[in-house]
Short mmCIF file of N, CA and C in Angstrom, two decimals:
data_model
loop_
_atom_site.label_atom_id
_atom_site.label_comp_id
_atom_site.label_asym_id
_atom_site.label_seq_id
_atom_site.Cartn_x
_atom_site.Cartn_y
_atom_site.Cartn_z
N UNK U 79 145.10 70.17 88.08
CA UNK U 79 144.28 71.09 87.33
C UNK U 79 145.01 72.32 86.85
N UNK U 80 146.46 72.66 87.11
CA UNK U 80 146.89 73.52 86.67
C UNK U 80 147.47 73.56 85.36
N UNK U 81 147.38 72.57 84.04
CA UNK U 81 147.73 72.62 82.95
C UNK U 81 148.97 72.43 82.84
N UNK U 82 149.34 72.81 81.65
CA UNK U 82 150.93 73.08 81.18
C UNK U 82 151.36 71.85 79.61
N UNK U 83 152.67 71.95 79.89
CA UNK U 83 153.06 71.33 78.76
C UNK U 83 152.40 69.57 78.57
N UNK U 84 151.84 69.52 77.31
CA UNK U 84 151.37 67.46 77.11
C UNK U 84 152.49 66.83 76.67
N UNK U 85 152.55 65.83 77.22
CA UNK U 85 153.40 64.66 77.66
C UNK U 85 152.95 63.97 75.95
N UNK U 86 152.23 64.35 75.65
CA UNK U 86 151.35 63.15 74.57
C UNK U 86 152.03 64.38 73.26
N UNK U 87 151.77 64.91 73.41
CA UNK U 87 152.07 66.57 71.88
C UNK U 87 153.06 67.30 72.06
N UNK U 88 153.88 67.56 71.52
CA UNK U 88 155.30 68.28 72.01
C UNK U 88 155.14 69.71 71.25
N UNK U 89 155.12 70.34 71.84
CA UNK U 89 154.57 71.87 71.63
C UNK U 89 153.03 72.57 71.96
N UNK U 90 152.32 70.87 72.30
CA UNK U 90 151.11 71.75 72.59
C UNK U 90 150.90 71.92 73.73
N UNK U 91 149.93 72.58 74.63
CA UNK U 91 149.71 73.15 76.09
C UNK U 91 148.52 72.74 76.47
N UNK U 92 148.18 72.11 77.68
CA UNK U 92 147.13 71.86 78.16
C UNK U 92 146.16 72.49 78.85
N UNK U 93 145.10 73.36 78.39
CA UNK U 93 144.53 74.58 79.23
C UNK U 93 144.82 74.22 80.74
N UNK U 94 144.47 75.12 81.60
CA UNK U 94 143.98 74.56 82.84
C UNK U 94 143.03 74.64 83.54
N UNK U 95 142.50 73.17 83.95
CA UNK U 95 141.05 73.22 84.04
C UNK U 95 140.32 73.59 85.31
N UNK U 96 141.41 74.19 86.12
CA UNK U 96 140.98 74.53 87.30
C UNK U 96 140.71 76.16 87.09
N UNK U 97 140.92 77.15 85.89
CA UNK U 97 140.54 78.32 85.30
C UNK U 97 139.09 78.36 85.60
N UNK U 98 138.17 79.63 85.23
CA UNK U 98 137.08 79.91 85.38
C UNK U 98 136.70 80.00 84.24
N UNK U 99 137.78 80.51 83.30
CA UNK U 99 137.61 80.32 82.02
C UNK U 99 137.21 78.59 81.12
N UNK U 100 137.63 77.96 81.23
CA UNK U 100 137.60 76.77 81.32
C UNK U 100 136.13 75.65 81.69
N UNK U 101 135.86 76.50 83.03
CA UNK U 101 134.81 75.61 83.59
C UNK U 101 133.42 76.64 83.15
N UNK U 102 134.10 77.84 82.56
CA UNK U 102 132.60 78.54 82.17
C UNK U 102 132.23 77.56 80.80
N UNK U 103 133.13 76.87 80.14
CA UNK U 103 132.48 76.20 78.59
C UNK U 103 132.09 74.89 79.04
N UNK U 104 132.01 74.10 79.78
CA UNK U 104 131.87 73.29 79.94
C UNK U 104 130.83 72.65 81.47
N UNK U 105 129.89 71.68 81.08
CA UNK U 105 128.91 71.76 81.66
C UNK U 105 129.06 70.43 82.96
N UNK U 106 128.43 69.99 83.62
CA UNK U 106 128.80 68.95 84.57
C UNK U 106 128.74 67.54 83.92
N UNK U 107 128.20 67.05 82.91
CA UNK U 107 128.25 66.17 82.23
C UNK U 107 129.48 65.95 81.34
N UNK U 108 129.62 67.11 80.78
CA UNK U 108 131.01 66.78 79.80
C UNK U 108 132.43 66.70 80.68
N UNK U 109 131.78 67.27 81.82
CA UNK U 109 133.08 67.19 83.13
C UNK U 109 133.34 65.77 83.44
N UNK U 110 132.17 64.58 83.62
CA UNK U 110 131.98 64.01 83.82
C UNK U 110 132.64 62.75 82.39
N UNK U 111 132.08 62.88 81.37
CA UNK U 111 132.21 61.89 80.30
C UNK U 111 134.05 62.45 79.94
N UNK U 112 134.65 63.20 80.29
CA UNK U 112 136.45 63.30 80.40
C UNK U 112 136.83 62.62 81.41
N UNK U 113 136.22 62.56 82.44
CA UNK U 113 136.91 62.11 83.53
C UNK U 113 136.93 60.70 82.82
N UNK U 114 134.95 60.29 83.12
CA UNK U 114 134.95 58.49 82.37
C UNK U 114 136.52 58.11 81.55
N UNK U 115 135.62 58.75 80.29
CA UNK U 115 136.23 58.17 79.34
C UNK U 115 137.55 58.67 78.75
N UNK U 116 138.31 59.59 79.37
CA UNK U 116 139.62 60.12 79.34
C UNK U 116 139.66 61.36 77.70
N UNK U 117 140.62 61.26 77.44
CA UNK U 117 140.94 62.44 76.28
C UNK U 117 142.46 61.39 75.66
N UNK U 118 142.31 60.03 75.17
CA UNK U 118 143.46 59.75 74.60
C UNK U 118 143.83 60.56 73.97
N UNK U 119 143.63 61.69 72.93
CA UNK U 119 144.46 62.20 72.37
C UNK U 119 145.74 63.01 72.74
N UNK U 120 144.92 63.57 73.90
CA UNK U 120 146.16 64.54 74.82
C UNK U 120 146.28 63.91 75.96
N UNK U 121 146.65 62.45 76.19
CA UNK U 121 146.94 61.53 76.68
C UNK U 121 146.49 61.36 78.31
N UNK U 122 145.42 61.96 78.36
CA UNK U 122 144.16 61.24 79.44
C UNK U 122 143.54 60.00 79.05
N UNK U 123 144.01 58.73 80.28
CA UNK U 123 143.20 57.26 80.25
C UNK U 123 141.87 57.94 80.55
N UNK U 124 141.55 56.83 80.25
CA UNK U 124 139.98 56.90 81.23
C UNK U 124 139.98 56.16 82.60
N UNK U 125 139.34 56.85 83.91
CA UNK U 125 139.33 56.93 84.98
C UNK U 125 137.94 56.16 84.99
N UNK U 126 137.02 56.28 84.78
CA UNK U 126 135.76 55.84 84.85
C UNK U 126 135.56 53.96 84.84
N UNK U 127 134.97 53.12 85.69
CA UNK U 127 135.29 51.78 85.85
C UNK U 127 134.69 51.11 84.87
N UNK U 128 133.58 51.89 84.12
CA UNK U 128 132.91 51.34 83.01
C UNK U 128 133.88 51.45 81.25
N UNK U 129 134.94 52.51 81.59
CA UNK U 129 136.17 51.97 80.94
C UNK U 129 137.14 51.99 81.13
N UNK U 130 137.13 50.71 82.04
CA UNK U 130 138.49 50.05 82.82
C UNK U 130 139.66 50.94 83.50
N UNK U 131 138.84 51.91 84.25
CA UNK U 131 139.36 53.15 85.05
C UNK U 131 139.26 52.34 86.48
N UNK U 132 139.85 53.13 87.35
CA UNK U 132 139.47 52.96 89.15
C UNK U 132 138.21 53.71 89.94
N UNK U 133 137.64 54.40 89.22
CA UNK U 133 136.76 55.28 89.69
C UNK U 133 135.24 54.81 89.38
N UNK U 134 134.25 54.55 90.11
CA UNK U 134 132.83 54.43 89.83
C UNK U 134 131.94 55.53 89.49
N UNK U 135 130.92 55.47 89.24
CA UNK U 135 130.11 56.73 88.81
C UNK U 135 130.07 57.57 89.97
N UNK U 136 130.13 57.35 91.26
CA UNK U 136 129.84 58.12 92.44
C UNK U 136 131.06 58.95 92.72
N UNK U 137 132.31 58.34 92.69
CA UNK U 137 133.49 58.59 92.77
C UNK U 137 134.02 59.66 91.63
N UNK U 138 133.21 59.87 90.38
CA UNK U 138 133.28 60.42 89.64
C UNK U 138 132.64 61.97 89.68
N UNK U 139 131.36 61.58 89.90
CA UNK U 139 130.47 62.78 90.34
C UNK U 139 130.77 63.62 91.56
N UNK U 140 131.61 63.03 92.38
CA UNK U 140 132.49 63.54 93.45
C UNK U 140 133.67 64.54 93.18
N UNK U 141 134.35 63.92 92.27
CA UNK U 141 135.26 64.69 91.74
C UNK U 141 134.73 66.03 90.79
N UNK U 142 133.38 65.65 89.50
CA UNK U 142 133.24 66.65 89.13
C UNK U 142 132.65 68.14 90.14
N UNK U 143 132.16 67.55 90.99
CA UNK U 143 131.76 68.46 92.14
C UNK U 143 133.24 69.72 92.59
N UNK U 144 133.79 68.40 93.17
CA UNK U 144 135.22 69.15 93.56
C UNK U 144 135.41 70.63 92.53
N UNK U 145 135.89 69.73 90.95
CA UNK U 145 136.14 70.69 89.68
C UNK U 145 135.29 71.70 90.09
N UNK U 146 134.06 71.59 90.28
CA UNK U 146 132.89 72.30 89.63
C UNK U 146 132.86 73.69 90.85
N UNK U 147 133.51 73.06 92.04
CA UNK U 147 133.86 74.43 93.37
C UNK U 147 134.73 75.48 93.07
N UNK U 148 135.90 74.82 91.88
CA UNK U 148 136.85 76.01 91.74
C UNK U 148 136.39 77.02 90.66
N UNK U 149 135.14 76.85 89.98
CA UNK U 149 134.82 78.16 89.25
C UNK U 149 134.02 79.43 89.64
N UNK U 150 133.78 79.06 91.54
CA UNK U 150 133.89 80.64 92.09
C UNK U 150 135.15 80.64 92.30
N UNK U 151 136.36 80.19 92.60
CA UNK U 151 137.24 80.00 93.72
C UNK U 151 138.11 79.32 92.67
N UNK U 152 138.80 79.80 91.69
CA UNK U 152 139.30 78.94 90.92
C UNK U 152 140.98 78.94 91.79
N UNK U 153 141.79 78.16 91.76
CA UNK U 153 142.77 77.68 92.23
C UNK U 153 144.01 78.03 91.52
N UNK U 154 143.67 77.94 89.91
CA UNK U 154 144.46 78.77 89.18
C UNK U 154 143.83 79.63 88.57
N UNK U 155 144.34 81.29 87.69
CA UNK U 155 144.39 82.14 87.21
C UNK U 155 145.08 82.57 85.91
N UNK U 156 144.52 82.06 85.01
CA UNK U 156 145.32 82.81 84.10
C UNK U 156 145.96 83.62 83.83
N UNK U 157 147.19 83.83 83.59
CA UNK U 157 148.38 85.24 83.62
C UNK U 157 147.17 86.19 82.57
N UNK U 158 147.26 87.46 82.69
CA UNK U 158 146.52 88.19 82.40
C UNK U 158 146.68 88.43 80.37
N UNK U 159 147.79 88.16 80.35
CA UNK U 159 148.11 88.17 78.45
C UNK U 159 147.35 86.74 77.95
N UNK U 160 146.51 85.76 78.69
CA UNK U 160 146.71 84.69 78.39
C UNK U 160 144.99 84.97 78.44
N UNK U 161 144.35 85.80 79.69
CA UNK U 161 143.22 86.12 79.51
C UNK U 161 142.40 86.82 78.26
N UNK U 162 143.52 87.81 77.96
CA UNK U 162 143.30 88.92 76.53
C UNK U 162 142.80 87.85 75.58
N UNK U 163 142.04 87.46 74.83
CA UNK U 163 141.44 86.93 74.22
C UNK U 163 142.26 87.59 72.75
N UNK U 164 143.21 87.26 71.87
CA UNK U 164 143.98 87.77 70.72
C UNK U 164 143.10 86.63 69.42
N UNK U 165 142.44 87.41 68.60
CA UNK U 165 142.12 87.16 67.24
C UNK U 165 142.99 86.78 66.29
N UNK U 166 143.32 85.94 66.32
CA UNK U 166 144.18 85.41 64.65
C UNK U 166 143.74 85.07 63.59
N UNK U 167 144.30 85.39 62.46
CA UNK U 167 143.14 84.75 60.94
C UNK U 167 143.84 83.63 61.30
N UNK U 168 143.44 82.27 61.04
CA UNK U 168 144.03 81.26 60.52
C UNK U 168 142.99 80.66 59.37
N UNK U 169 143.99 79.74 58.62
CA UNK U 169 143.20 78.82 57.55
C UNK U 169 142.17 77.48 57.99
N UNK U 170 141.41 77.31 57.41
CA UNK U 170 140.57 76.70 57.49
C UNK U 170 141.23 75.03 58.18
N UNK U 171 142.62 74.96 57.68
CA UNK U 171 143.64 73.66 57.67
C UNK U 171 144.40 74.18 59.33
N UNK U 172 145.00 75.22 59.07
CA UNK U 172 145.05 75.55 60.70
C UNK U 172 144.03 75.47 61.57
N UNK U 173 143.14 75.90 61.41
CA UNK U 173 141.93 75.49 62.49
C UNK U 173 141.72 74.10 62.90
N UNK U 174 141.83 73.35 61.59
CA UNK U 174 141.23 71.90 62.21
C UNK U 174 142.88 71.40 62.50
N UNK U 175 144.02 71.75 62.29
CA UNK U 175 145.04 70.92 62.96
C UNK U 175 145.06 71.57 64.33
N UNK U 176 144.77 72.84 64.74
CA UNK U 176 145.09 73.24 65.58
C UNK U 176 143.98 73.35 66.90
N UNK U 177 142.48 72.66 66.35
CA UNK U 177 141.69 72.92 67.21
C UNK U 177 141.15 71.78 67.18
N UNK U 178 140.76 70.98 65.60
CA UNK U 178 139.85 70.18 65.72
C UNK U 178 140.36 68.41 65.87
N UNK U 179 142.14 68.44 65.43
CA UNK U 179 142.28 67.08 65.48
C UNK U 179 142.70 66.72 66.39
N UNK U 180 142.56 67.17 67.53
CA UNK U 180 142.73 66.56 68.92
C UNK U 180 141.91 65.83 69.20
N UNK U 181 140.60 66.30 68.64
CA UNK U 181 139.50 64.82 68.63
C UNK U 181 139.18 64.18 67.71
N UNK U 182 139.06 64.73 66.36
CA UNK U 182 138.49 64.33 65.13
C UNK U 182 139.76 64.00 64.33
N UNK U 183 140.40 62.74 64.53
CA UNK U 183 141.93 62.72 63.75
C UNK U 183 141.23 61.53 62.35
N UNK U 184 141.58 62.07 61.53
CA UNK U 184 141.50 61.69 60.32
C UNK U 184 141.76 60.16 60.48
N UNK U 185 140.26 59.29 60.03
CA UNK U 185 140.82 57.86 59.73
C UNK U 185 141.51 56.68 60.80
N UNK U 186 141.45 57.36 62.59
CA UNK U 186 142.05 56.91 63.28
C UNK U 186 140.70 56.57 64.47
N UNK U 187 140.28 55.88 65.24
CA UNK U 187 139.60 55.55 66.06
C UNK U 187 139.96 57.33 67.02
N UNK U 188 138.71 58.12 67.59
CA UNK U 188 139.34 59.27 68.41
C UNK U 188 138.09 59.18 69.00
N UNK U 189 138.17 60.34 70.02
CA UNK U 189 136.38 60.68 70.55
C UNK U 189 135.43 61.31 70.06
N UNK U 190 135.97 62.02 68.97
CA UNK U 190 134.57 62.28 67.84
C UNK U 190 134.93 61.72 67.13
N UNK U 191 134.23 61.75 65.25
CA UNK U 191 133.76 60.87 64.87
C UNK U 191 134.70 61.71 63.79
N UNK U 192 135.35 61.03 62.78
CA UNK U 192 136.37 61.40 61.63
C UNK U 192 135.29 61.89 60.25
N UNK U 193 135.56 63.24 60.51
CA UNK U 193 135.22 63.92 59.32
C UNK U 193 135.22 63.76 57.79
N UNK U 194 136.59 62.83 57.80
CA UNK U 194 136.76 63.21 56.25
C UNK U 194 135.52 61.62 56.17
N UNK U 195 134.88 61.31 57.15
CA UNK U 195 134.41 59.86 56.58
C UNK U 195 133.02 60.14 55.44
N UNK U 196 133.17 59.21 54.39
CA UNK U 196 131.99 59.38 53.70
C UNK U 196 130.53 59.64 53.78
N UNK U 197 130.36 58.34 55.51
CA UNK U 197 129.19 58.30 56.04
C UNK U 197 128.72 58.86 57.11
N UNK U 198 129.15 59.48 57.30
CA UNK U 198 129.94 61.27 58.22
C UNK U 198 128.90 62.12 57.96
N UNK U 199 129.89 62.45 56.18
CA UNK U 199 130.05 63.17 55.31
C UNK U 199 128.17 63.24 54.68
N UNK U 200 127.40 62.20 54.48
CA UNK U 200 126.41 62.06 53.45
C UNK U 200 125.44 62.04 54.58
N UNK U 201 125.60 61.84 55.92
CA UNK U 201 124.59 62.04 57.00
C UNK U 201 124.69 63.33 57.84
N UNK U 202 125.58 64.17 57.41
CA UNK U 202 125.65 65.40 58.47
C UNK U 202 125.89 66.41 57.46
N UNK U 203 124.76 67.55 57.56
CA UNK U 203 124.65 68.83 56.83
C UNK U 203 125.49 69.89 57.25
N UNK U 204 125.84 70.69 56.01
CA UNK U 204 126.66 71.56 56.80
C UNK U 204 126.09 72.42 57.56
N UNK U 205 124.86 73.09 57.86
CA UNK U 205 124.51 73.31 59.13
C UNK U 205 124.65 72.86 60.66
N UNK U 206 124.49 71.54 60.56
CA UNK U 206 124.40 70.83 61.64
C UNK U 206 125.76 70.76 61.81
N UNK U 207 126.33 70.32 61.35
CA UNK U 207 128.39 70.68 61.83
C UNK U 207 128.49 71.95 62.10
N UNK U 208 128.09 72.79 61.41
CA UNK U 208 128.05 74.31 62.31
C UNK U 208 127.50 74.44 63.56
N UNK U 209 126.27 74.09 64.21
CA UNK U 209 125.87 74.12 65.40
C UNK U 209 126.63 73.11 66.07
N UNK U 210 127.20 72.34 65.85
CA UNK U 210 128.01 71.31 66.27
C UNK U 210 129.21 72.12 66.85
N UNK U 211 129.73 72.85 66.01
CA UNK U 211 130.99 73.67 66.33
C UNK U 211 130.51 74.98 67.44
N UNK U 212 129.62 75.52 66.96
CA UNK U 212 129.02 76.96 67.85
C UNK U 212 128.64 76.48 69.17
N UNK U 213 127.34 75.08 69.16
CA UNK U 213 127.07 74.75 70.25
C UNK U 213 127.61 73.65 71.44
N UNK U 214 128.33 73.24 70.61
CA UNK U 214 128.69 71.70 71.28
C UNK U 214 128.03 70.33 71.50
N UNK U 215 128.24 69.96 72.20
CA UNK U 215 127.40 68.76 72.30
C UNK U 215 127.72 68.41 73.53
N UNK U 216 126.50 68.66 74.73
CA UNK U 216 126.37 68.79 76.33
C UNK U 216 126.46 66.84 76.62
N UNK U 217 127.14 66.53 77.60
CA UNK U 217 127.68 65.45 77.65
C UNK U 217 128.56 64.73 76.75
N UNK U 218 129.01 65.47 76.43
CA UNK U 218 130.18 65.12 75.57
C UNK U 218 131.41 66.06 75.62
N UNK U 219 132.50 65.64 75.52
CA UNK U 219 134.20 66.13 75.09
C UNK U 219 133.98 67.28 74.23
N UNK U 220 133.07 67.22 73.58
CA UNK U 220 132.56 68.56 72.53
C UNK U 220 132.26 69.99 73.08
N UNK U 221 132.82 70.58 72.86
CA UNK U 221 132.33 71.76 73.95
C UNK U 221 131.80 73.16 72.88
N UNK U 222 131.43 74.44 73.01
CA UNK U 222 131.28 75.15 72.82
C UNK U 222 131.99 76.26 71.74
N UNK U 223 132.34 76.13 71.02
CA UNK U 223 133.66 76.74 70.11
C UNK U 223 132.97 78.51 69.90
N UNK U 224 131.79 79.32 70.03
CA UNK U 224 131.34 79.91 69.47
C UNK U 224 131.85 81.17 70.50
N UNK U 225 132.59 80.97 71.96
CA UNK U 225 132.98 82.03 72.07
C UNK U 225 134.67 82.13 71.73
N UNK U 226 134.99 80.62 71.00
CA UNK U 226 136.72 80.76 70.82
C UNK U 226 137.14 80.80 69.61
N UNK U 227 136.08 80.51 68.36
CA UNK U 227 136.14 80.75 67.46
C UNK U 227 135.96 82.00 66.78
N UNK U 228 136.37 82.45 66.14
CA UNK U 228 135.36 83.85 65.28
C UNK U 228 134.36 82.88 64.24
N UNK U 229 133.17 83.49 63.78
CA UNK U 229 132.28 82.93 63.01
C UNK U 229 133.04 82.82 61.83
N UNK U 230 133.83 83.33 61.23
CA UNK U 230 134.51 83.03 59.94
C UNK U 230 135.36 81.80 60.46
N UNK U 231 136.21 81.64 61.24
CA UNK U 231 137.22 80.30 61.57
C UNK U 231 135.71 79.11 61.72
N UNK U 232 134.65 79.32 62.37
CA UNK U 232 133.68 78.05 62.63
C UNK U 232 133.72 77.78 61.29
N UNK U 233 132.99 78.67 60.21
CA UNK U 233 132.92 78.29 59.03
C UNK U 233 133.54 77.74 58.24
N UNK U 234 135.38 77.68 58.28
CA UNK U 234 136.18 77.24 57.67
C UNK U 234 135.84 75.71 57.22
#
């Protein structure tokens, strides 16, 4: 749970999920559907036996428990420059390479659902992709963007 450099992305960093920061965005279900069903992109299998993991649902809920103890008592700490929360403009194209295609990769099978798709595109309003981004989506890999985003970057 202590993060660091991905094995899968060469330059990118893996929060760490044993932070308080971390386990404040995320709810016991979405703790749960990462473990299941892993994070191929930043090269987590899935653990869960229902996709061809070692772990059963009980064995799972066990573990998110565990997770779920270190956000009185977190195990790691963020170095304090790392806590400072720093505002950057980025472009609308930086945002989604840098935030959103870890799940949403263009045209490729991922754990959300590919944006640029037509039928995506003609069934989802741009509202609803906005609350999508602000709120997340509770049992799901989707988490909360509305305290890591600024409202101008959601909008991008």
């Amino acid at each position: 749970g202590e993060g660091g450099q991905n094995p899968s992305r060469a330059g990118d960093i893996i929060p760490p999920i044993s932070s308080s920061e971390y386990l404040s965005t995320r709810d016991n279900s979405t703790l749960y559907n990462i473990i299941a069903q892993g994070q191929p992109t930043i090269g987590m299998s899935p653990i869960g036996s229902e996709y061809g993991g070692p772990l059963s649902e009980d064995q799972i809920n066990a573990v998110v428990a565990y997770i779920r103890s270190w956000e009185t008592n977190p195990p790691v700490e963020l170095p304090p420059e790392v806590q400072q929360i720093q505002t950057i403009e980025l472009s609308g194209q930086q945002v989604y390479d840098q935030v959103c295609s870890q799940c949403h990769q263009i045209g490729q099978d991922a754990l959300g659902p590919d944006l640029s798709n037509p039928d995506f595109q003609a069934s989802t309003s741009d509202e609803q992709i906005l609350d999508s981004i602000k709120n997340g989506h509770p049992s799901t890999a989707m988490i909360a963007f509305s305290g890591l985003l600024t409202e101008s970057q959601q909008r991008r």
